[in-house]
XYZ file of C-alpha atoms in Angstrom:
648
model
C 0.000 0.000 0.000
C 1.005 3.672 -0.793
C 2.240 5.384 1.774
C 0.094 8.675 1.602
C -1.694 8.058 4.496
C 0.648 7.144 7.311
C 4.467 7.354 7.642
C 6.870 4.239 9.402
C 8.813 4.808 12.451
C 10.622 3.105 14.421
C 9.667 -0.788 15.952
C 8.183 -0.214 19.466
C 8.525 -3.645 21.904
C 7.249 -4.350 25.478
C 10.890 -4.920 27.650
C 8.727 -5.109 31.036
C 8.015 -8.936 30.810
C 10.536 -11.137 31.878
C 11.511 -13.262 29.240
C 13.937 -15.084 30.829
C 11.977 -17.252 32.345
C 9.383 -19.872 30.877
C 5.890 -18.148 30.849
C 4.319 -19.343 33.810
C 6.586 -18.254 36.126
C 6.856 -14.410 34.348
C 4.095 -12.440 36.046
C 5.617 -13.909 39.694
C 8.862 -13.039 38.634
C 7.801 -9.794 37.482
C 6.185 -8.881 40.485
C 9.477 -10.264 42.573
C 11.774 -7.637 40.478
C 9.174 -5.031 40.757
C 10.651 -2.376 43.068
C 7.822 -1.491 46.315
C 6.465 1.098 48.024
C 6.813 1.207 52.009
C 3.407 1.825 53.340
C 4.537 5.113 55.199
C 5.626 6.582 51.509
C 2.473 5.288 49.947
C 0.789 7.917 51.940
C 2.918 10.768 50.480
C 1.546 9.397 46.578
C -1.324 10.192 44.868
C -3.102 8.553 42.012
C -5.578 9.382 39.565
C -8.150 7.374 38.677
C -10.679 8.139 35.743
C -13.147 5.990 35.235
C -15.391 3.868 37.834
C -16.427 0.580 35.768
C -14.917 -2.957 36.696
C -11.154 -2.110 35.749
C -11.163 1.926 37.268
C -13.620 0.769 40.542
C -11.527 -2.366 41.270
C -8.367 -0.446 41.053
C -9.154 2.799 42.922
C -10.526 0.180 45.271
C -7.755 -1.548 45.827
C -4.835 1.041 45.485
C -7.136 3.026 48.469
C -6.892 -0.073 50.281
C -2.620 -0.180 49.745
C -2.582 3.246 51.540
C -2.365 5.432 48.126
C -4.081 9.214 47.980
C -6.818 7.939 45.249
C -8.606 10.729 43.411
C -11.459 8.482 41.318
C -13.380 10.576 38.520
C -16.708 9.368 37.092
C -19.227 11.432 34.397
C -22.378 9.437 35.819
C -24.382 10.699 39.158
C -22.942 7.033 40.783
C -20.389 4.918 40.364
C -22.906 2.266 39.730
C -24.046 3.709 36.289
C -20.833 2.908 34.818
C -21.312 0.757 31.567
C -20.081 -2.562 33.206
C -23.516 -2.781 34.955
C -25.106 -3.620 31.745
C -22.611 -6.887 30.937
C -24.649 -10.014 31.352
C -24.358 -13.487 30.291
C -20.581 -14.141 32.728
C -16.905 -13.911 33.899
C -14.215 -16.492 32.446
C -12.253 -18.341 34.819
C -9.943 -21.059 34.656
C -11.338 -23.318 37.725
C -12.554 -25.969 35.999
C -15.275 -27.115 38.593
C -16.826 -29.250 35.863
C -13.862 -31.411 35.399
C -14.219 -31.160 31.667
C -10.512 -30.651 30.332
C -10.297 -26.737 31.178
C -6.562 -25.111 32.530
C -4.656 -22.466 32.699
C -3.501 -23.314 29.945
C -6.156 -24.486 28.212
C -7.893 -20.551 28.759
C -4.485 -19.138 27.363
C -4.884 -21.412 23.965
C -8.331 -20.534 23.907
C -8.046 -16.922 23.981
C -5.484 -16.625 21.779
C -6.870 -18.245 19.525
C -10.089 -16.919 19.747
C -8.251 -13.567 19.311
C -7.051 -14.862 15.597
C -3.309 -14.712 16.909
C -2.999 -11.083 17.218
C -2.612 -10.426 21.142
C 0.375 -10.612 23.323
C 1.265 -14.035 24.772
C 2.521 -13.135 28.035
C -0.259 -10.593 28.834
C -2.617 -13.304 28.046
C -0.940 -16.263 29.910
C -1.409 -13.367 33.283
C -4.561 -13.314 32.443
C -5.676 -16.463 32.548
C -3.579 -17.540 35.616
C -5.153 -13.891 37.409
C -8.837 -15.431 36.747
C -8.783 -17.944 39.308
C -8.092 -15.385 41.667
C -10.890 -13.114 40.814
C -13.878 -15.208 41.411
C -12.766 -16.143 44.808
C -12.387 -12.286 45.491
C -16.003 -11.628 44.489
C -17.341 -14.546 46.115
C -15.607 -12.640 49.141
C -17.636 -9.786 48.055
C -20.629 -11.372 48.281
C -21.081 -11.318 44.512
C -24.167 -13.900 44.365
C -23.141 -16.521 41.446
C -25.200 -19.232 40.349
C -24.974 -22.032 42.260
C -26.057 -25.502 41.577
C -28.233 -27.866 43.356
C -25.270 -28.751 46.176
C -24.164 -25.125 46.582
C -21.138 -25.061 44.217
C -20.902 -22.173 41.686
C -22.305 -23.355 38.652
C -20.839 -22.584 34.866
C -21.948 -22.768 31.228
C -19.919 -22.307 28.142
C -19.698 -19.233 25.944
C -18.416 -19.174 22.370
C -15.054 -20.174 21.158
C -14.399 -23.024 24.429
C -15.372 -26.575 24.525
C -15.511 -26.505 27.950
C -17.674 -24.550 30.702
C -16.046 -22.119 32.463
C -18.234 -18.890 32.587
C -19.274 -18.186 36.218
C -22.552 -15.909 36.088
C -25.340 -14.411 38.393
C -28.284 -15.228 35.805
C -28.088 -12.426 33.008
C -27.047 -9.358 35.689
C -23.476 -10.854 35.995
C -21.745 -6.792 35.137
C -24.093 -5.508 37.458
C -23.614 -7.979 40.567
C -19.813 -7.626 39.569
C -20.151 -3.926 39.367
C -21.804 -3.831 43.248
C -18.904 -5.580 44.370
C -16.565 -3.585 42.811
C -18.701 -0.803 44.274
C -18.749 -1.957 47.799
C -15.307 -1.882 47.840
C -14.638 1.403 46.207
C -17.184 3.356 48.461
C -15.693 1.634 51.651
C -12.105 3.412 50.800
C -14.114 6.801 49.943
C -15.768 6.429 53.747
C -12.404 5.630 55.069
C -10.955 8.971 53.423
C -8.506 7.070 51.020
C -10.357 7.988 48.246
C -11.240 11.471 47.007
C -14.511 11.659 44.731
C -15.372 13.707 41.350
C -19.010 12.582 40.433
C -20.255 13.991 37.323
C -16.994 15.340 36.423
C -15.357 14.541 32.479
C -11.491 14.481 31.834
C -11.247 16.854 28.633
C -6.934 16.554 28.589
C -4.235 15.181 29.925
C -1.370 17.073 32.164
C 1.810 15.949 30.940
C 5.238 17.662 32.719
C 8.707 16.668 31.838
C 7.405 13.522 29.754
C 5.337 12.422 32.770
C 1.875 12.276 33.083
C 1.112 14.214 36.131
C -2.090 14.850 36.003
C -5.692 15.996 34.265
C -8.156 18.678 33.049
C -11.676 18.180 34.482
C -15.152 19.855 33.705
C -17.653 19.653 35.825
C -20.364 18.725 34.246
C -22.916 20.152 36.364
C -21.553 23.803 37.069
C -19.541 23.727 33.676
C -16.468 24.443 35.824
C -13.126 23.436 33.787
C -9.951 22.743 36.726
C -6.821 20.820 36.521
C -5.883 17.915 39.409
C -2.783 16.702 39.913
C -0.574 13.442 41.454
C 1.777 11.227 40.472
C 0.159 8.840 38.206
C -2.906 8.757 36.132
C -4.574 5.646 35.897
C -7.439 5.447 32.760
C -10.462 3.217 33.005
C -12.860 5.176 30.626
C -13.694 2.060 28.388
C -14.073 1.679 24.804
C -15.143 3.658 21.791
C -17.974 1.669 20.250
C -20.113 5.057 19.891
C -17.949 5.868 16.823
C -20.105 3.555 14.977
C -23.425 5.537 16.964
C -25.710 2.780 17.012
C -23.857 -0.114 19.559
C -24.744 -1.766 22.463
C -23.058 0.715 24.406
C -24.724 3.346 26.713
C -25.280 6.548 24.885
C -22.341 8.029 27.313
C -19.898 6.023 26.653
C -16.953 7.714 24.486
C -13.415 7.857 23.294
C -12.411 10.941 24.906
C -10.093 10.408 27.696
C -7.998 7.764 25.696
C -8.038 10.231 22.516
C -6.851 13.704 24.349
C -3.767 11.165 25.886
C -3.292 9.586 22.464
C -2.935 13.622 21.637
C -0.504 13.959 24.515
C 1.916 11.278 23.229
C 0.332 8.094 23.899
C 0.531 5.479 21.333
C -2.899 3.959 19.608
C -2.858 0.520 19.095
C -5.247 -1.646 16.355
C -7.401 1.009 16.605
C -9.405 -0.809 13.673
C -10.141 -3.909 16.016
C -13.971 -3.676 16.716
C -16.244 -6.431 17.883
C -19.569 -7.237 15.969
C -21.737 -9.117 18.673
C -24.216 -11.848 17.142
C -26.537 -11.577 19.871
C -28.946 -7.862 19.684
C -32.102 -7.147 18.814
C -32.524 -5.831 15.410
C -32.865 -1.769 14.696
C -36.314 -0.869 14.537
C -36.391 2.140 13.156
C -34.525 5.585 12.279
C -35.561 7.089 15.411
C -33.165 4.591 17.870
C -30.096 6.283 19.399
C -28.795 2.240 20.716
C -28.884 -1.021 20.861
C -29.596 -3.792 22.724
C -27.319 -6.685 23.984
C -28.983 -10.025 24.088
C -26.637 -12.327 26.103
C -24.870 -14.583 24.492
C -25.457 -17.503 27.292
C -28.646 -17.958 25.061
C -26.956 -19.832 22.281
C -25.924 -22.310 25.534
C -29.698 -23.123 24.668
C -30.989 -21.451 22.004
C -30.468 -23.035 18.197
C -29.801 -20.359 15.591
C -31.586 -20.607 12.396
C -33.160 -18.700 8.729
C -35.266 -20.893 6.410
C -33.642 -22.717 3.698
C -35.808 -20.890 1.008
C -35.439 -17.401 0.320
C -38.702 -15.346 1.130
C -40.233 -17.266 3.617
C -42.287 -14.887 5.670
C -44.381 -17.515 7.310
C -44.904 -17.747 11.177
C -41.825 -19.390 12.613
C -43.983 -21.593 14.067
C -45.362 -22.606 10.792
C -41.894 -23.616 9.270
C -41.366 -27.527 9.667
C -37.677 -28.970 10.719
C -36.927 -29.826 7.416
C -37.055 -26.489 5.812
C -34.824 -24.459 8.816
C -31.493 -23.964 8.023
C -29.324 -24.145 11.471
C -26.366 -22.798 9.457
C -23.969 -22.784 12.344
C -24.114 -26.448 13.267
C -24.494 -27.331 9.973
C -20.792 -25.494 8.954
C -19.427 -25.719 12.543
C -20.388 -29.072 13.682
C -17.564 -29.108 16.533
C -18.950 -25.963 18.406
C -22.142 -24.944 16.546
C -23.639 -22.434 17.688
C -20.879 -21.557 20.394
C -18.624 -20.508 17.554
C -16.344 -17.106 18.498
C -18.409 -13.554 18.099
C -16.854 -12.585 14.973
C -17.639 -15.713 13.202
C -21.374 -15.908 14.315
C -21.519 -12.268 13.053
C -20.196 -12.940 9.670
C -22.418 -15.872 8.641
C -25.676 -13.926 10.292
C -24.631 -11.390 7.490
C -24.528 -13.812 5.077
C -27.506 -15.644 5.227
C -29.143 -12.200 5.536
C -27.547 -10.837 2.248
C -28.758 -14.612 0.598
C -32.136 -13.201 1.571
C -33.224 -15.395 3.725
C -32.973 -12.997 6.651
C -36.210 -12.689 8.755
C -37.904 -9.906 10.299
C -39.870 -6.785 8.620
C -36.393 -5.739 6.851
C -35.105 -8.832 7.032
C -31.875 -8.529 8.924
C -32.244 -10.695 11.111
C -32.201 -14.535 12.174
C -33.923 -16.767 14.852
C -32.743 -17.384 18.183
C -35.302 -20.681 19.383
C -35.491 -22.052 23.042
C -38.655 -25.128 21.851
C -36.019 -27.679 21.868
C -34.630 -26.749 25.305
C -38.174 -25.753 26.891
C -39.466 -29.482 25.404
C -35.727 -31.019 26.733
C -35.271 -29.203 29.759
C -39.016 -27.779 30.514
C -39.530 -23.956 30.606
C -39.106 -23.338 34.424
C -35.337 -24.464 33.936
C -35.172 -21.739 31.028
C -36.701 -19.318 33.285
C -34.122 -19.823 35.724
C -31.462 -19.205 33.511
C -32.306 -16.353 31.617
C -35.655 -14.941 32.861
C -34.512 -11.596 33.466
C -33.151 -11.585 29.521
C -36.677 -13.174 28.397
C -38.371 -10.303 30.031
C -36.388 -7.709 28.927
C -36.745 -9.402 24.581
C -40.378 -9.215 25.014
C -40.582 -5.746 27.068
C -38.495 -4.171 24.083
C -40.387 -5.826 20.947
C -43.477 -6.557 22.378
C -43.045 -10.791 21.579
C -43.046 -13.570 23.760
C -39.416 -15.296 23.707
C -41.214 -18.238 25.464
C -43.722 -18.752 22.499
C -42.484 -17.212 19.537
C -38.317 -17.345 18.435
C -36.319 -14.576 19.404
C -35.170 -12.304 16.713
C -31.351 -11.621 16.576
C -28.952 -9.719 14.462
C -25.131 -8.247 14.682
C -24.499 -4.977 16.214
C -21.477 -3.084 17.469
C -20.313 -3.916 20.689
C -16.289 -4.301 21.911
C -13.121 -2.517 20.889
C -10.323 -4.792 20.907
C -8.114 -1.866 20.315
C -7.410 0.917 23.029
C -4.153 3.039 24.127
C -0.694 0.352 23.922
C 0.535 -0.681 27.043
C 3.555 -2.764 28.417
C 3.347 -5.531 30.498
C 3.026 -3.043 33.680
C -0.272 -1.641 31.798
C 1.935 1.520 31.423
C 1.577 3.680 27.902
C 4.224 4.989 26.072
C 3.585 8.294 28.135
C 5.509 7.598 31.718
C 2.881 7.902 34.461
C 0.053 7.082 32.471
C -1.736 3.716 32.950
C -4.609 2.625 30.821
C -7.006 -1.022 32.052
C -9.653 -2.706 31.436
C -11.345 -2.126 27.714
C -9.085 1.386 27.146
C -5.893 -0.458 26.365
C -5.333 -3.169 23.467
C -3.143 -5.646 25.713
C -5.404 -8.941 26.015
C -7.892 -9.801 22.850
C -6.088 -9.748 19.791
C -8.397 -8.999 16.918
C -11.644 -10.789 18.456
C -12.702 -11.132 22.098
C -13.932 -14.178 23.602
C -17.656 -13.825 25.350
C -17.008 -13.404 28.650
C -13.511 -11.853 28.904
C -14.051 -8.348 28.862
C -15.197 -8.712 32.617
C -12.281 -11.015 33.413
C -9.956 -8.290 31.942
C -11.729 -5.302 33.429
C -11.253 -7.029 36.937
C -8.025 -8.869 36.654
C -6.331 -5.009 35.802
C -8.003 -3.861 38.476
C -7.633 -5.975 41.219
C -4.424 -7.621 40.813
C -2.122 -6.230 37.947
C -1.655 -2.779 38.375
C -1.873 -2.519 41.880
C 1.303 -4.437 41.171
C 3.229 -3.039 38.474
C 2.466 0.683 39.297
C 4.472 0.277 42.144
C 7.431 -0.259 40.099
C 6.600 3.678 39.044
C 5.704 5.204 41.898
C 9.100 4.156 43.825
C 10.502 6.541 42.038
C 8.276 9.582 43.044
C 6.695 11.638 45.237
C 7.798 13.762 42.006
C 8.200 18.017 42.460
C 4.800 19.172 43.055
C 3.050 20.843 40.523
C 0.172 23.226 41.000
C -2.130 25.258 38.480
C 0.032 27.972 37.776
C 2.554 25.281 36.491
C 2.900 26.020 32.243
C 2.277 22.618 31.316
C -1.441 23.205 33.474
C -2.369 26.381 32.403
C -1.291 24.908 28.737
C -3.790 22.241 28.882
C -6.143 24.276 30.540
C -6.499 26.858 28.296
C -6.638 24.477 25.344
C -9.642 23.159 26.339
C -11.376 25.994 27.084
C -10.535 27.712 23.736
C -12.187 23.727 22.088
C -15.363 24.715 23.976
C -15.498 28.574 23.046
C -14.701 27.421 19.169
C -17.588 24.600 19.449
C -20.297 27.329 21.139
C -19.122 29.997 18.694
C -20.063 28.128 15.695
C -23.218 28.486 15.423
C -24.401 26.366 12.947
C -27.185 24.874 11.258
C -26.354 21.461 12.041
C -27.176 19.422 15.153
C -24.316 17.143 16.725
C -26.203 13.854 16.642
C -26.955 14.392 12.531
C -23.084 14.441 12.554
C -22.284 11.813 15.129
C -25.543 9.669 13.337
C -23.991 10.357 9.679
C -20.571 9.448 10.964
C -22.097 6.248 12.631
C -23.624 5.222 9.580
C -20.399 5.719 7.145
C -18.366 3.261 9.766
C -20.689 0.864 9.635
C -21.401 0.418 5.818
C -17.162 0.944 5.021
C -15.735 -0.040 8.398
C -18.308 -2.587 10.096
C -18.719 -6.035 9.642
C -16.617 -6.612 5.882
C -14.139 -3.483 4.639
C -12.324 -3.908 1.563
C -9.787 -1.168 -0.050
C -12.603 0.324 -2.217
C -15.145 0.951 0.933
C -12.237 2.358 3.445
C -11.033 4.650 0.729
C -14.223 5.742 0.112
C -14.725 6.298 4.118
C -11.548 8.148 3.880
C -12.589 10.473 1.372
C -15.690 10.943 3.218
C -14.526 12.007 6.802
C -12.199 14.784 6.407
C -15.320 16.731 4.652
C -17.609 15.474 8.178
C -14.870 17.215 10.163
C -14.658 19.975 7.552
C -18.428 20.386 7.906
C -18.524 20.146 11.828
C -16.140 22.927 12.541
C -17.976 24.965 10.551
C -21.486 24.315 10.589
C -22.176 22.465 13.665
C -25.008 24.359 16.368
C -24.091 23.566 19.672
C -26.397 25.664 22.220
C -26.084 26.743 25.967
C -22.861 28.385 27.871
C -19.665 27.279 28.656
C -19.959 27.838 32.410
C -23.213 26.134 32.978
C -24.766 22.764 32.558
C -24.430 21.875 28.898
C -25.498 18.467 27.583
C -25.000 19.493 24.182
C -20.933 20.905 24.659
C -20.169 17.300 25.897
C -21.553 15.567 22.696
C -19.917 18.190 20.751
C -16.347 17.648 22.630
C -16.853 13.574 21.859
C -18.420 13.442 18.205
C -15.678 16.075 17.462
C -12.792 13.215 18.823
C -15.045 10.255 17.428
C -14.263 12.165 13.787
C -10.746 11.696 14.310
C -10.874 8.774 15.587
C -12.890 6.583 12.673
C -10.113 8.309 10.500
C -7.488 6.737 12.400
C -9.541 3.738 12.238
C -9.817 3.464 8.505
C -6.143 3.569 8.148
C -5.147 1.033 10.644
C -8.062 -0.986 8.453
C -6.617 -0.070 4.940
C -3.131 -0.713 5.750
C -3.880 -4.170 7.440
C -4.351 -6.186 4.310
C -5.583 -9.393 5.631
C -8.318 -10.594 7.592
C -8.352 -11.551 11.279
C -11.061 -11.901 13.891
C -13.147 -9.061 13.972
C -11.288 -7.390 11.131
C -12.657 -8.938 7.616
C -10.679 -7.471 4.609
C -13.201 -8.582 1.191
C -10.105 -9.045 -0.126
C -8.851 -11.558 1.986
C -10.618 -15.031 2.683
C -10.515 -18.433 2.072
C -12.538 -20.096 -0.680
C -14.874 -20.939 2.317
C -15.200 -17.643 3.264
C -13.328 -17.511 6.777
C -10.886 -14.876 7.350
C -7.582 -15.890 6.075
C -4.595 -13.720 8.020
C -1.323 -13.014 6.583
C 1.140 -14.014 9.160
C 4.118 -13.487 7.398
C 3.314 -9.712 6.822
C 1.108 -8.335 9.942
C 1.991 -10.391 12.717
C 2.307 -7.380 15.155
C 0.404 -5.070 16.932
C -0.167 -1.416 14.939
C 0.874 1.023 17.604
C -0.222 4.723 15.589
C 1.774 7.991 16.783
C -0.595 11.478 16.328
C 0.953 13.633 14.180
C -0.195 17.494 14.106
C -3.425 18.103 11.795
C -2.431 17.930 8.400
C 0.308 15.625 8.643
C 0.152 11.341 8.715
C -0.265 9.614 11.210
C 3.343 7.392 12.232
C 3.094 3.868 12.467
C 5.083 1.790 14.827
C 5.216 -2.003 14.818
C 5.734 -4.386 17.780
C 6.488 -8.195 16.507
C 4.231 -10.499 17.935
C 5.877 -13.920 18.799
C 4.255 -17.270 19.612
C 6.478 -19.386 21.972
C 3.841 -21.346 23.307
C 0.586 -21.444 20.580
C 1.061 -22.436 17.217
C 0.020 -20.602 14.578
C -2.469 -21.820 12.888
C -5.908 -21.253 10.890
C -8.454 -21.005 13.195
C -11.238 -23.864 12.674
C -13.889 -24.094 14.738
C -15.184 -27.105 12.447
């Protein structure tokens, strides 16, 4: 590929992992060589903490508990509302209560693999072994798992694993996780370890003498913009899934704090790694602002299926055995309709575009439970998934338990995020980055069921850990507001909101941020090719052209202003999708979640091209007007093969 939209630089490698020793024993031996923190110093430290989901609760949480100054930063009225309360079908962990095969090991294959060989060995391998460790914490918690008949936590399998190792509290397993998390987090606050900034949005990040020291904040009640400072920043802010508009995410959810550090100096890595889920209710119309998540527990029970003849509008009901298509156990006969997200998504699309989609525009496919109701009876169904029964038929008005559930992709997970090292330190020093806001764990597809393993595993466990290797090097000079690099940052985000109010426009924000939405999924979504990204490329530089000059954003700058915090976001989920589209363009193959037309096997799986982008794209921001720099780090496999994934 040409190299008019990005410049090379220079390789960029992870040296915190300690490779001389096999991989079990690394994330021991990199906590032994890790330098400490004496409890009486930890008392002289502060640390930041944006973000209050699993990964920023857990670790302000915990770090509060070690002794630390926290300062923990939240947009929502509660902690609570973060977007982890709305996960639901599990947590991964590698316990194997059923005695069916599963490992350590076993949970490290599987997530590699499921990640199409694009993630880090050695940050998965501490993932996997951290995941034993987490469910006994929340059980601690008084997180209330399933349980089965004897009183031992129960599991079922997710997609991508022949064997059950997802823990879960019905379908409210973010929220019960989230509580816990919660508990803990307001405990510290009552204890005075923690400082708290409710409805308060980081707009920039501080950076002095390389170091990340600390943030801009407005509050997002008064309209107040202030700076806060201490000796680490920690970001927990999530993913950026609201690029594409419509997702399963909550309509708050956005890019922001990861893009202003990526602005700062902080690398972006596989920013083009995005996570189709196979399990949400259709759109129903023009007029819907999100979508919803179905679990996808249900395809533990539920049989995925179109008619074999194109057309057939009949009743579901109506439609004998012998004229259903159950295309995923029919191609995957090993794992069926448990096959990984990104492969459930592609052949949904598919049989849609064969036209033998269902529904009223017919994208969409059946989810059935009559086999398991007449196999298992419908109280056991209840049990399982009531709460996700009730909220299918409160949303399109049809009876789950009577008639098939209707199902089709949507946006859900971003695999990629700001790079970190093995410490979950960026390339900025100071600045760490868990949970779904780095790129460390997933590769180029999650596994179901990992995102809350990740989000807890950095929280609870890893970087309470590795930031202490940092922090024994501070307390660093104190900085205050009158510093340059504050006032700097300070005034640069006031002058963004002055420019957005001063507009004046004709334009609302949510035609842009809906336009924009639209454009990444038809070029950028589910299949790109060169042809559709190009076209997406030509397209987005004339939607920021547009919203900096045409764009009516209403209200004051020192008030409440709903409509100058969309404006701030849509204006950084612009840049973003362009960064997006050239991490997808210059990525010619296909892996996981990222299917290049271009590239697939005469079945129509993704075929990768190890030989030419095994590594993770870590992108460098370049001043507006200039490319963006691309720096490579080589991904090696020690321990999994490479291979094509089958899940046949």
């Amino acid at each position: 590929m040409a190299l008019e939209l990005f410049t090379v630089g220079e390789p960029i490698a992870d040296t915190k992992a300690p490779m001389d020793v096999p991989i079990g024993e690394r994330w021991s031996e990199r906590r032994f060589r890790a330098r400490l923190v004496n409890p009486a110093n930890r008392r002289k430290l502060t640390i930041i903490v944006v973000g209050t989901g699993l990964a920023g609760g857990a670790a302000a949480a915990t770090l509060g508990e070690a002794g630390y100054k926290v300062k923990s930063f939240w947009y929502q009225d509660s902690p609570r509302r973060a977007h982890s309360v709305a996960a639901q079908g599990g947590i991964n962990a590698a316990k194997n209560y059923r005695n069916d095969g599963d490992s350590v090991h076993r949970l490290f294959y599987d997530t590699v693999k499921g990640g199409d060989f694009r993630a880090r060995e050695n940050n998965v391998h501490r993932l996997a072994e951290v995941s034993v460790n987490i469910i006994d914490q929340c059980v601690a918690q008084g997180v209330p798992f399933a349980r089965e008949y004897g009183g031992l936590l129960d599991n079922r399998s997710f997609g991508g694993t022949q064997v059950s190792r997802t823990f879960y509290a019905r379908g409210q397993t973010g929220q019960q996780l989230l509580y816990g998390a919660y508990q803990a987090l307001e405990r510290q606050m009552a204890a005075g370890n923690v400082e708290q900034f409710p409805r308060t949005e980081m707009l920039d990040l501080i950076v002095v003498d390389g170091r990340a020291r600390g943030i801009v904040a407005r509050d997002l009640i008064t309209g107040e913009i202030s700076t806060h400072f201490a000796d680490a920043v920690v970001l927990g802010t999530g993913g950026y899934s609201n690029v594409f508009y419509l997702s399963t995410n909550a309509k708050g959810s956005n890019a922001t704090a990861i893009w202003r550090a990526h602005k700062r100096g902080a690398l972006f890595a596989n920013p083009c790694y995005t996570q189709i889920h196979p399990t949400c209710i259709p759109v129903h119309g023009e007029y819907q602002s999100k979508l919803t998540l179905m679990s996808e527990s249900l395809r533990n029970d539920g049989r995925v299926w179109v008619p074999k003849e194109r057309g057939d509008t009949r009743d579901p009901r109506q439609i004998p055995e012998e004229e259903r298509d159950y295309y995923l156990e029919r191609i995957y006969p090993s794992f069926g309709n448990l096959v990984p997200r990104d492969i459930a998504s592609r052949q949904a699309k598919n049989v849609c575009d064969e036209g033998r989609g269902v529904g009223p525009n017919g994208l969409g496919v059946y989810l059935d439970f009559a086999e398991a109701m007449q196999r298992l009876g419908r109280p056991a169904i209840e049990a399982k998934y009531g709460n996700l029964f009730d909220m299918y038929a409160q949303i399109t008005g049809e009876d789950p338990y009577e008639v098939p559930m209707r199902i089709y992709p949507a946006v859900h997970y971003t695999m990629g995020g700001l790079w970190v090292d093995y410490d979950l330190q960026s390339t900025i020093p100071g600045l760490f980055v868990i949970g779904e806001a780095n790129f460390s764990d997933h590769g180029a597809n999650r596994l179901g069921a990992s995102a809350l393993m990740q989000g807890l595993a950095d929280g609870y466990f890893v970087l309470p850990n590795t930031i202490n290797d940092y922090l024994a090097s501070g307390p660093f000079d104190k900085i205050d507001p009158n510093h340059p690099a504050a006032v700097e940052a300070l005034e640069g985000v006031r002058q963004q909101s002055e420019r957005l109010l001063s507009i004046n426009g004709t334009r609302t924000t949510a035609s842009f941020h809906r336009e924009l939405g639209r454009l990444m999924f038809d070029l950028c979504g589910m299949e790109r090719s060169e042809e559709s990204l190009r076209k997406a490329l030509d397209r987005i530089p004339e939607i920021r052209q547009e919203f900096w000059t045409n764009v009516k954003v209403p209200g004051e700058l020192g008030r409440f202003n709903q409509s100058l915090e969309h404006a701030g976001r849509v204006a950084d989920f612009i840049e973003l999708a362009e960064l997006m589209c050239v991490d997808a363009l210059h990525r010619n193959e296909s892996c996981g979640g990222h299917f290049r037309a271009e590239s697939q096997t005469p079945e129509g799986e993704a075929l990768r091209d190890d030989e030419n982008y095994a590594y993770v794209a870590a992108w460098e921001w370049t001043p507006e007007g200039a490319p963006p720099v691309l720096h490579k780090e080589a991904l090696e496999f020690e321990y999994v093969h490479l291979a094509q994934r089958s899940y046949k």
